[in-house]
Every structure is written in structure tokens, then in C-alpha cells.
């Protein structure tokens, strides 16, 4: 049996793939997804996003065996990375998984 000490309700999967973020009142942003769970996603972006911003994220997997994922999100927090203050880690809660044409 696997030993699992995670305190979250859902396991976070490490991911490294491209994404596009569209937030209300903000130009579309390119992002890199760093981890993903059933209820949240962590993305790296090149500019700070205000907490409470809402919109959608479209995750574009690098391989065709995994379909794209589009979800309604809300930004919980967005902080600069300690090792690179020009890149920001945005923690997002997933409000709803949206249907896509590929689904």
C-alpha cells in the first residue's frame, strides 16, 4: 500500500504544460500549468493577477492522448517566485469544468 501523507482532499498532480487564461477585464495570458487537482490549479504567468479575478483556463496538453481541459477559475493568490521575481505563481480554484468541442 502507498504511504500518502497529503492533507488536501484531492491529490495534486505535477504537470508542465501550456495554458491560456482569459480573465474578466484582463488581456488573455499565456501560462504554464505546474500542478492540477480536482479542485484547483497552479499556473505560472508573467504578470501579477489580482486575487478574486475570475475567468477561464484552457489547459493544452502536449500529447494527443490527453484531451484539453477548460475550466472556470477564480484566482486565490498570485505571488512572485522567490527564484525569479518576474514570474508569478497563481493559485486558482476550479469552479466548474466546462464542455469543450473536443469532448
N, CA, C and O atoms as a printed pandas DataFrame, in Angstrom:
     atom_number atom_name residue_name chain_id  residue_number  x_coord  y_coord  z_coord
0              1         N          UNK        A               1    0.835   -1.177    0.000
1              2        CA          UNK        A               1    0.000    0.000    0.000
2              3         C          UNK        A               1    0.884    1.246    0.000
3              4         O          UNK        A               1    1.923    1.278    0.659
4              5         N          UNK        A               2    0.466    2.271   -0.743
5              6        CA          UNK        A               2    1.225    3.504   -0.797
6              7         C          UNK        A               2    1.022    4.323    0.471
7              8         O          UNK        A               2   -0.088    4.421    0.994
8              9         N          UNK        A               3    2.103    4.902    0.949
9             10        CA          UNK        A               3    2.025    5.818    2.082
10            11         C          UNK        A               3    1.726    7.204    1.530
11            12         O          UNK        A               3    2.498    7.726    0.725
12            13         N          UNK        A               4    0.629    7.801    1.945
13            14        CA          UNK        A               4    0.245    9.112    1.425
14            15         C          UNK        A               4   -0.092   10.010    2.607
15            16         O          UNK        A               4   -1.030    9.730    3.353
16            17         N          UNK        A               5    0.680   11.104    2.782
17            18        CA          UNK        A               5    0.529   11.968    3.931
18            19         C          UNK        A               5   -0.127   13.300    3.556
19            20         O          UNK        A               5   -0.283   14.162    4.421
20            21         N          UNK        A               6   -0.503   13.488    2.325
21            22        CA          UNK        A               6   -1.127   14.732    1.858
22            23         C          UNK        A               6   -2.369   15.035    2.680
23            24         O          UNK        A               6   -3.179   14.143    2.934
24            25         N          UNK        A               7   -2.524   16.283    3.097
25            26        CA          UNK        A               7   -3.667   16.689    3.901
26            27         C          UNK        A               7   -4.813   17.259    3.061
27            28         O          UNK        A               7   -5.898   17.493    3.591
28            29         N          UNK        A               8   -4.595   17.484    1.771
29            30        CA          UNK        A               8   -5.652   18.010    0.910
30            31         C          UNK        A               8   -6.676   16.916    0.616
31            32         O          UNK        A               8   -6.396   15.726    0.762
32            33         N          UNK        A               9   -7.872   17.347    0.197
33            34        CA          UNK        A               9   -8.920   16.392   -0.143
34            35         C          UNK        A               9   -8.596   15.624   -1.420
35            36         O          UNK        A               9   -9.006   14.474   -1.574
36            37         N          UNK        A              10   -7.859   16.260   -2.339
37            38        CA          UNK        A              10   -7.529   15.634   -3.623
38            39         C          UNK        A              10   -6.027   15.714   -3.863
39            40         O          UNK        A              10   -5.389   16.716   -3.542
40            41         N          UNK        A              11   -5.473   14.656   -4.427
41            42        CA          UNK        A              11   -4.056   14.618   -4.756
42            43         C          UNK        A              11   -3.760   15.647   -5.844
43            44         O          UNK        A              11   -4.535   15.795   -6.789
44            45         N          UNK        A              12   -2.653   16.349   -5.714
45            46        CA          UNK        A              12   -2.204   17.277   -6.754
46            47         C          UNK        A              12   -1.222   16.542   -7.654
47            48         O          UNK        A              12   -0.281   15.899   -7.188
48            49         N          UNK        A              13   -1.465   16.654   -8.957
49            50        CA          UNK        A              13   -0.572   16.035   -9.935
50            51         C          UNK        A              13    0.390   17.096  -10.452
51            52         O          UNK        A              13   -0.021   18.204  -10.796
52            53         N          UNK        A              14    1.665   16.752  -10.505
53            54        CA          UNK        A              14    2.628   17.659  -11.112
54            55         C          UNK        A              14    2.420   17.644  -12.620
55            56         O          UNK        A              14    2.304   16.582  -13.233
56            57         N          UNK        A              15    2.375   18.829  -13.206
57            58        CA          UNK        A              15    2.121   18.986  -14.632
58            59         C          UNK        A              15    3.097   20.033  -15.146
59            60         O          UNK        A              15    3.572   20.873  -14.382
60            61         N          UNK        A              16    3.388   19.984  -16.410
61            62        CA          UNK        A              16    4.220   21.019  -17.031
62            63         C          UNK        A              16    3.745   21.166  -18.475
63            64         O          UNK        A              16    4.336   20.610  -19.401
64            65         N          UNK        A              17    2.650   21.935  -18.647
65            66        CA          UNK        A              17    2.131   22.111  -19.996
66            67         C          UNK        A              17    1.568   23.526  -20.166
67            68         O          UNK        A              17    1.320   24.243  -19.197
68            69         N          UNK        A              18    1.383   23.887  -21.402
69            70        CA          UNK        A              18    0.918   25.237  -21.745
70            71         C          UNK        A              18   -0.554   25.407  -21.403
71            72         O          UNK        A              18   -1.329   24.451  -21.375
72            73         N          UNK        A              19   -0.911   26.660  -21.143
73            74        CA          UNK        A              19   -2.308   27.008  -20.885
74            75         C          UNK        A              19   -2.543   28.441  -21.329
75            76         O          UNK        A              19   -1.613   29.226  -21.506
76            77         N          UNK        A              20   -3.800   28.746  -21.499
77            78        CA          UNK        A              20   -4.223   30.105  -21.820
78            79         C          UNK        A              20   -5.255   30.510  -20.773
79            80         O          UNK        A              20   -6.161   29.744  -20.444
80            81         N          UNK        A              21   -5.101   31.735  -20.253
81            82        CA          UNK        A              21   -6.026   32.225  -19.231
82            83         C          UNK        A              21   -6.739   33.451  -19.771
83            84         O          UNK        A              21   -6.114   34.380  -20.283
84            85         N          UNK        A              22   -8.060   33.436  -19.645
85            86        CA          UNK        A              22   -8.879   34.587  -20.024
86            87         C          UNK        A              22   -9.639   35.022  -18.781
87            88         O          UNK        A              22  -10.518   34.310  -18.295
88            89         N          UNK        A              23   -9.289   36.210  -18.267
89            90        CA          UNK        A              23   -9.938   36.733  -17.073
90            91         C          UNK        A              23  -10.750   37.967  -17.427
91            92         O          UNK        A              23  -10.392   38.709  -18.341
92            93         N          UNK        A              24  -11.828   38.184  -16.714
93            94        CA          UNK        A              24  -12.676   39.343  -16.947
94            95         C          UNK        A              24  -11.862   40.627  -16.815
95            96         O          UNK        A              24  -11.222   40.858  -15.789
96            97         N          UNK        A              25  -11.886   41.465  -17.860
97            98        CA          UNK        A              25  -11.227   42.760  -17.824
98            99         C          UNK        A              25   -9.724   42.739  -17.996
99           100         O          UNK        A              25   -9.083   43.782  -17.861
100          101         N          UNK        A              26   -9.133   41.579  -18.293
101          102        CA          UNK        A              26   -7.681   41.454  -18.441
102          103         C          UNK        A              26   -7.389   40.801  -19.785
103          104         O          UNK        A              26   -8.095   39.881  -20.198
104          105         N          UNK        A              27   -6.349   41.276  -20.470
105          106        CA          UNK        A              27   -5.933   40.662  -21.740
106          107         C          UNK        A              27   -5.621   39.178  -21.512
107          108         O          UNK        A              27   -5.171   38.810  -20.427
108          109         N          UNK        A              28   -5.851   38.321  -22.515
109          110        CA          UNK        A              28   -5.513   36.900  -22.376
110          111         C          UNK        A              28   -4.044   36.719  -21.997
111          112         O          UNK        A              28   -3.176   37.455  -22.466
112          113         N          UNK        A              29   -3.783   35.745  -21.156
113          114        CA          UNK        A              29   -2.434   35.468  -20.670
114          115         C          UNK        A              29   -1.997   34.073  -21.076
115          116         O          UNK        A              29   -2.795   33.136  -21.072
116          117         N          UNK        A              30   -0.733   33.943  -21.425
117          118        CA          UNK        A              30   -0.130   32.625  -21.601
118          119         C          UNK        A              30    0.349   32.173  -20.229
119          120         O          UNK        A              30    0.802   32.985  -19.423
120          121         N          UNK        A              31    0.249   30.883  -19.969
121          122        CA          UNK        A              31    0.631   30.356  -18.668
122          123         C          UNK        A              31    1.244   28.972  -18.827
123          124         O          UNK        A              31    1.140   28.336  -19.876
124          125         N          UNK        A              32    1.880   28.529  -17.762
125          126        CA          UNK        A              32    2.372   27.157  -17.679
126          127         C          UNK        A              32    1.743   26.535  -16.440
127          128         O          UNK        A              32    1.877   27.062  -15.336
128          129         N          UNK        A              33    1.060   25.421  -16.627
129          130        CA          UNK        A              33    0.439   24.709  -15.510
130          131         C          UNK        A              33    1.528   23.930  -14.784
131          132         O          UNK        A              33    2.279   23.175  -15.401
132          133         N          UNK        A              34    1.608   24.120  -13.472
133          134        CA          UNK        A              34    2.618   23.426  -12.673
134          135         C          UNK        A              34    2.017   22.288  -11.858
135          136         O          UNK        A              34    2.666   21.260  -11.663
136          137         N          UNK        A              35    0.791   22.458  -11.382
137          138        CA          UNK        A              35    0.106   21.319  -10.758
138          139         C          UNK        A              35   -1.404   21.481  -10.899
139          140         O          UNK        A              35   -1.927   22.572  -11.125
140          141         N          UNK        A              36   -2.077   20.342  -10.756
141          142        CA          UNK        A              36   -3.507   20.277  -11.032
142          143         C          UNK        A              36   -4.145   19.268  -10.082
143          144         O          UNK        A              36   -3.593   18.196   -9.833
144          145         N          UNK        A              37   -5.320   19.627   -9.556
145          146        CA          UNK        A              37   -6.101   18.676   -8.762
146          147         C          UNK        A              37   -7.550   18.792   -9.203
147          148         O          UNK        A              37   -7.861   19.541  -10.129
148          149         N          UNK        A              38   -8.422   18.068   -8.558
149          150        CA          UNK        A              38   -9.842   18.106   -8.914
150          151         C          UNK        A              38  -10.468   19.459   -8.619
151          152         O          UNK        A              38  -11.486   19.814   -9.213
152          153         N          UNK        A              39   -9.871   20.217   -7.709
153          154        CA          UNK        A              39  -10.488   21.486   -7.312
154          155         C          UNK        A              39   -9.603   22.710   -7.509
155          156         O          UNK        A              39  -10.020   23.825   -7.195
156          157         N          UNK        A              40   -8.388   22.524   -8.022
157          158        CA          UNK        A              40   -7.507   23.675   -8.174
158          159         C          UNK        A              40   -6.406   23.458   -9.178
159          160         O          UNK        A              40   -6.126   22.340   -9.608
160          161         N          UNK        A              41   -5.780   24.584   -9.544
161          162        CA          UNK        A              41   -4.675   24.548  -10.496
162          163         C          UNK        A              41   -3.680   25.636  -10.106
163          164         O          UNK        A              41   -4.073   26.726   -9.690
164          165         N          UNK        A              42   -2.397   25.336  -10.242
165          166        CA          UNK        A              42   -1.339   26.310  -10.022
166          167         C          UNK        A              42   -0.692   26.595  -11.358
167          168         O          UNK        A              42   -0.212   25.685  -12.035
168          169         N          UNK        A              43   -0.681   27.873  -11.740
169          170        CA          UNK        A              43   -0.089   28.266  -13.019
170          171         C          UNK        A              43    0.984   29.312  -12.782
171          172         O          UNK        A              43    0.922   30.077  -11.820
172          173         N          UNK        A              44    1.969   29.338  -13.672
173          174        CA          UNK        A              44    2.986   30.382  -13.677
174          175         C          UNK        A              44    2.658   31.331  -14.817
175          176         O          UNK        A              44    2.396   30.901  -15.940
176          177         N          UNK        A              45    2.675   32.620  -14.522
177          178        CA          UNK        A              45    2.382   33.660  -15.506
178          179         C          UNK        A              45    3.441   34.762  -15.405
179          180         O          UNK        A              45    4.198   34.823  -14.436
180          181         N          UNK        A              46    3.482   35.633  -16.424
181          182        CA          UNK        A              46    4.496   36.686  -16.474
182          183         C          UNK        A              46    4.062   38.002  -15.850
183          184         O          UNK        A              46    4.838   38.958  -15.835
184          185         N          UNK        A              47    2.840   38.072  -15.336
185          186        CA          UNK        A              47    2.386   39.308  -14.693
186          187         C          UNK        A              47    1.474   38.971  -13.522
187          188         O          UNK        A              47    0.819   37.929  -13.504
188          189         N          UNK        A              48    1.444   39.869  -12.550
189          190        CA          UNK        A              48    0.623   39.651  -11.362
190          191         C          UNK        A              48   -0.858   39.749  -11.725
191          192         O          UNK        A              48   -1.272   40.635  -12.473
192          193         N          UNK        A              49   -1.641   38.830  -11.186
193          194        CA          UNK        A              49   -3.089   38.801  -11.398
194          195         C          UNK        A              49   -3.749   39.130  -10.057
195          196         O          UNK        A              49   -3.392   38.539   -9.037
196          197         N          UNK        A              50   -4.694   40.054  -10.043
197          198        CA          UNK        A              50   -5.355   40.386   -8.777
198          199         C          UNK        A              50   -6.145   39.197   -8.204
199          200         O          UNK        A              50   -6.838   38.489   -8.935
200          201         N          UNK        A              51   -6.028   38.995   -6.900
201          202        CA          UNK        A              51   -6.830   37.972   -6.222
202          203         C          UNK        A              51   -8.301   38.289   -6.429
203          204         O          UNK        A              51   -8.700   39.453   -6.441
204          205         N          UNK        A              52   -9.099   37.250   -6.590
205          206        CA          UNK        A              52  -10.530   37.421   -6.812
206          207         C          UNK        A              52  -10.913   37.526   -8.276
207          208         O          UNK        A              52  -12.099   37.494   -8.606
208          209         N          UNK        A              53   -9.913   37.653   -9.177
209          210        CA          UNK        A              53  -10.220   37.688  -10.614
210          211         C          UNK        A              53  -10.854   36.366  -11.019
211          212         O          UNK        A              53  -10.456   35.307  -10.534
212          213         N          UNK        A              54  -11.839   36.425  -11.907
213          214        CA          UNK        A              54  -12.498   35.211  -12.386
214          215         C          UNK        A              54  -12.415   35.138  -13.903
215          216         O          UNK        A              54  -12.298   36.160  -14.579
216          217         N          UNK        A              55  -12.475   33.930  -14.425
217          218        CA          UNK        A              55  -12.412   33.723  -15.863
218          219         C          UNK        A              55  -12.260   32.255  -16.171
219          220         O          UNK        A              55  -12.792   31.403  -15.460
220          221         N          UNK        A              56  -11.522   31.954  -17.248
221          222        CA          UNK        A              56  -11.327   30.560  -17.649
222          223         C          UNK        A              56   -9.856   30.260  -17.891
223          224         O          UNK        A              56   -9.069   31.141  -18.236
224          225         N          UNK        A              57   -9.511   29.007  -17.702
225          226        CA          UNK        A              57   -8.202   28.497  -18.070
226          227         C          UNK        A              57   -8.432   27.366  -19.065
227          228         O          UNK        A              57   -9.303   26.518  -18.870
228          229         N          UNK        A              58   -7.641   27.365  -20.130
229          230        CA          UNK        A              58   -7.664   26.279  -21.116
230          231         C          UNK        A              58   -6.299   25.621  -21.083
231          232         O          UNK        A              58   -5.294   26.221  -21.463
232          233         N          UNK        A              59   -6.277   24.384  -20.625
233          234        CA          UNK        A              59   -5.027   23.633  -20.499
234          235         C          UNK        A              59   -4.838   22.817  -21.763
235          236         O          UNK        A              59   -5.719   22.060  -22.170
236          237         N          UNK        A              60   -3.673   22.984  -22.379
237          238        CA          UNK        A              60   -3.372   22.369  -23.664
238          239         C          UNK        A              60   -2.278   21.326  -23.494
239          240         O          UNK        A              60   -1.097   21.666  -23.550
240          241         N          UNK        A              61   -2.644   20.056  -23.288
241          242        CA          UNK        A              61   -1.637   19.018  -23.069
242          243         C          UNK        A              61   -0.727   18.857  -24.281
243          244         O          UNK        A              61   -1.125   19.127  -25.414
244          245         N          UNK        A              62    0.484   18.420  -24.028
245          246        CA          UNK        A              62    1.467   18.262  -25.091
246          247         C          UNK        A              62    1.267   17.020  -25.943
247          248         O          UNK        A              62    1.866   16.914  -27.013
248          249         N          UNK        A              63    0.447   16.083  -25.502
249          250        CA          UNK        A              63    0.235   14.831  -26.242
250          251         C          UNK        A              63   -1.252   14.681  -26.572
251          252         O          UNK        A              63   -2.119   15.078  -25.794
252          253         N          UNK        A              64   -1.521   14.109  -27.721
253          254        CA          UNK        A              64   -2.903   13.948  -28.183
254          255         C          UNK        A              64   -3.715   12.936  -27.381
255          256         O          UNK        A              64   -4.940   12.911  -27.493
256          257         N          UNK        A              65   -3.062   12.106  -26.579
257          258        CA          UNK        A              65   -3.806   11.098  -25.813
258          259         C          UNK        A              65   -4.592   11.722  -24.660
259          260         O          UNK        A              65   -5.512   11.101  -24.129
260          261         N          UNK        A              66   -4.233   12.941  -24.275
261          262        CA          UNK        A              66   -4.933   13.653  -23.210
262          263         C          UNK        A              66   -5.719   14.803  -23.825
263          264         O          UNK        A              66   -5.138   15.651  -24.502
264          265         N          UNK        A              67   -7.025   14.846  -23.603
265          266        CA          UNK        A              67   -7.811   15.935  -24.197
266          267         C          UNK        A              67   -7.549   17.266  -23.480
267          268         O          UNK        A              67   -7.123   17.269  -22.325
268          269         N          UNK        A              68   -7.800   18.388  -24.150
269          270        CA          UNK        A              68   -7.668   19.683  -23.489
270          271         C          UNK        A              68   -8.714   19.816  -22.382
271          272         O          UNK        A              68   -9.742   19.138  -22.388
272          273         N          UNK        A              69   -8.426   20.702  -21.441
273          274        CA          UNK        A              69   -9.333   20.936  -20.325
274          275         C          UNK        A              69   -9.603   22.428  -20.239
275          276         O          UNK        A              69   -8.668   23.229  -20.235
276          277         N          UNK        A              70  -10.865   22.807  -20.171
277          278        CA          UNK        A              70  -11.238   24.203  -19.980
278          279         C          UNK        A              70  -12.087   24.275  -18.721
279          280         O          UNK        A              70  -13.024   23.498  -18.543
280          281         N          UNK        A              71  -11.746   25.224  -17.844
281          282        CA          UNK        A              71  -12.452   25.337  -16.578
282          283         C          UNK        A              71  -12.644   26.794  -16.191
283          284         O          UNK        A              71  -11.829   27.656  -16.521
284          285         N          UNK        A              72  -13.733   27.051  -15.488
285          286        CA          UNK        A              72  -13.964   28.355  -14.885
286          287         C          UNK        A              72  -13.132   28.403  -13.604
287          288         O          UNK        A              72  -13.174   27.477  -12.794
288          289         N          UNK        A              73  -12.370   29.498  -13.425
289          290        CA          UNK        A              73  -11.481   29.599  -12.269
290          291         C          UNK        A              73  -11.661   30.931  -11.542
291          292         O          UNK        A              73  -12.230   31.887  -12.068
292          293         N          UNK        A              74  -11.153   30.949  -10.318
293          294        CA          UNK        A              74  -11.007   32.187   -9.550
294          295         C          UNK        A              74   -9.595   32.204   -8.985
295          296         O          UNK        A              74   -9.120   31.198   -8.459
296          297         N          UNK        A              75   -8.924   33.344   -9.094
297          298        CA          UNK        A              75   -7.564   33.481   -8.577
298          299         C          UNK        A              75   -7.636   33.673   -7.066
299          300         O          UNK        A              75   -8.274   34.605   -6.578
300          301         N          UNK        A              76   -6.970   32.776   -6.329
301          302        CA          UNK        A              76   -6.928   32.888   -4.871
302          303         C          UNK        A              76   -5.791   33.795   -4.419
303          304         O          UNK        A              76   -5.961   34.632   -3.533
304          305         N          UNK        A              77   -4.626   33.614   -5.046
305          306        CA          UNK        A              77   -3.461   34.443   -4.740
306          307         C          UNK        A              77   -2.483   34.356   -5.901
307          308         O          UNK        A              77   -2.484   33.390   -6.664
308          309         N          UNK        A              78   -1.648   35.381   -6.019
309          310        CA          UNK        A              78   -0.655   35.426   -7.091
310          311         C          UNK        A              78    0.590   36.099   -6.526
311          312         O          UNK        A              78    0.568   37.283   -6.189
312          313         N          UNK        A              79    1.672   35.337   -6.426
313          314        CA          UNK        A              79    2.891   35.823   -5.785
314          315         C          UNK        A              79    4.097   35.571   -6.668
315          316         O          UNK        A              79    4.127   34.578   -7.395
316          317         N          UNK        A              80    5.108   36.460   -6.621
317          318        CA          UNK        A              80    6.317   36.231   -7.408
318          319         C          UNK        A              80    7.083   35.018   -6.900
319          320         O          UNK        A              80    7.089   34.725   -5.705
320          321         N          UNK        A              81    7.728   34.320   -7.825
321          322        CA          UNK        A              81    8.567   33.194   -7.430
322          323         C          UNK        A              81    9.826   33.730   -6.756
323          324         O          UNK        A              81   10.411   34.699   -7.241
324          325         N          UNK        A              82   10.257   33.127   -5.653
325          326        CA          UNK        A              82   11.460   33.616   -4.969
326          327         C          UNK        A              82   12.702   33.586   -5.873
327          328         O          UNK        A              82   13.550   34.475   -5.797
328          329         N          UNK        A              83   12.800   32.560   -6.727
329          330        CA          UNK        A              83   13.987   32.430   -7.582
330          331         C          UNK        A              83   13.906   33.269   -8.854
331          332         O          UNK        A              83   14.915   33.448   -9.535
332          333         N          UNK        A              84   12.718   33.789   -9.186
333          334        CA          UNK        A              84   12.543   34.613  -10.386
334          335         C          UNK        A              84   11.369   35.563  -10.162
335          336         O          UNK        A              84   10.230   35.216  -10.475
336          337         N          UNK        A              85   11.629   36.765   -9.621
337          338        CA          UNK        A              85   10.533   37.683   -9.294
338          339         C          UNK        A              85    9.786   38.241  -10.496
339          340         O          UNK        A              85    8.826   38.990  -10.316
340          341         N          UNK        A              86   10.195   37.899  -11.724
341          342        CA          UNK        A              86    9.448   38.341  -12.907
342          343         C          UNK        A              86    8.397   37.306  -13.329
343          344         O          UNK        A              86    7.610   37.550  -14.244
344          345         N          UNK        A              87    8.393   36.154  -12.656
345          346        CA          UNK        A              87    7.395   35.110  -12.897
346          347         C          UNK        A              87    6.545   34.972  -11.645
347          348         O          UNK        A              87    7.059   34.999  -10.527
348          349         N          UNK        A              88    5.236   34.825  -11.841
349          350        CA          UNK        A              88    4.297   34.767  -10.721
350          351         C          UNK        A              88    3.605   33.417  -10.682
351          352         O          UNK        A              88    3.234   32.868  -11.720
352          353         N          UNK        A              89    3.432   32.883   -9.475
353          354        CA          UNK        A              89    2.672   31.655   -9.259
354          355         C          UNK        A              89    1.260   32.052   -8.858
355          356         O          UNK        A              89    1.056   32.692   -7.826
356          357         N          UNK        A              90    0.289   31.672   -9.675
357          358        CA          UNK        A              90   -1.111   31.998   -9.412
358          359         C          UNK        A              90   -1.854   30.730   -8.988
359          360         O          UNK        A              90   -1.971   29.776   -9.757
360          361         N          UNK        A              91   -2.349   30.740   -7.760
361          362        CA          UNK        A              91   -3.142   29.627   -7.253
362          363         C          UNK        A              91   -4.605   29.906   -7.582
363          364         O          UNK        A              91   -5.142   30.960   -7.239
364          365         N          UNK        A              92   -5.237   28.954   -8.247
365          366        CA          UNK        A              92   -6.615   29.136   -8.715
366          367         C          UNK        A              92   -7.496   28.011   -8.197
367          368         O          UNK        A              92   -7.066   26.861   -8.109
368          369         N          UNK        A              93   -8.720   28.351   -7.859
369          370        CA          UNK        A              93   -9.704   27.333   -7.533
370          371         C          UNK        A              93  -10.539   27.074   -8.786
371          372         O          UNK        A              93  -10.910   28.002   -9.504
372          373         N          UNK        A              94  -10.823   25.813   -9.033
373          374        CA          UNK        A              94  -11.661   25.441  -10.175
374          375         C          UNK        A              94  -13.107   25.470   -9.712
375          376         O          UNK        A              94  -13.509   24.728   -8.816
376          377         N          UNK        A              95  -13.887   26.353  -10.348
377          378        CA          UNK        A              95  -15.307   26.487  -10.007
378          379         C          UNK        A              95  -16.160   25.488  -10.780
379          380         O          UNK        A              95  -17.125   24.937  -10.250
380          381         N          UNK        A              96  -15.787   25.260  -12.057
381          382        CA          UNK        A              96  -16.577   24.367  -12.911
382          383         C          UNK        A              96  -15.735   23.937  -14.109
383          384         O          UNK        A              96  -15.023   24.747  -14.702
384          385         N          UNK        A              97  -15.823   22.660  -14.454
385          386        CA          UNK        A              97  -15.210   22.171  -15.681
386          387         C          UNK        A              97  -16.190   22.466  -16.807
387          388         O          UNK        A              97  -17.371   22.130  -16.718
388          389         N          UNK        A              98  -15.691   23.098  -17.872
389          390        CA          UNK        A              98  -16.558   23.493  -18.984
390          391         C          UNK        A              98  -16.441   22.501  -20.119
391          392         O          UNK        A              98  -15.386   21.901  -20.324
392          393         N          UNK        A              99  -17.528   22.329  -20.860
393          394        CA          UNK        A              99  -17.518   21.469  -22.047
394          395         C          UNK        A              99  -16.698   22.115  -23.123
395          396         O          UNK        A              99  -16.746   23.333  -23.301
396          397         N          UNK        A             100  -15.933   21.303  -23.856
397          398        CA          UNK        A             100  -15.183   21.802  -24.996
398          399         C          UNK        A             100  -15.642   21.055  -26.226
399          400         O          UNK        A             100  -16.284   20.009  -26.126
400          401         N          UNK        A             101  -15.311   21.597  -27.397
401          402        CA          UNK        A             101  -15.677   20.943  -28.661
402          403         C          UNK        A             101  -15.038   19.563  -28.789
403          404         O          UNK        A             101  -15.588   18.673  -29.438
404          405         N          UNK        A             102  -13.850   19.390  -28.152
405          406        CA          UNK        A             102  -13.139   18.119  -28.264
406          407         C          UNK        A             102  -13.772   17.039  -27.394
407          408         O          UNK        A             102  -13.515   15.852  -27.597
408          409         N          UNK        A             103  -14.602   17.441  -26.422
409          410        CA          UNK        A             103  -15.183   16.465  -25.507
410          411         C          UNK        A             103  -16.350   15.718  -26.113
411          412         O          UNK        A             103  -16.942   14.861  -25.457
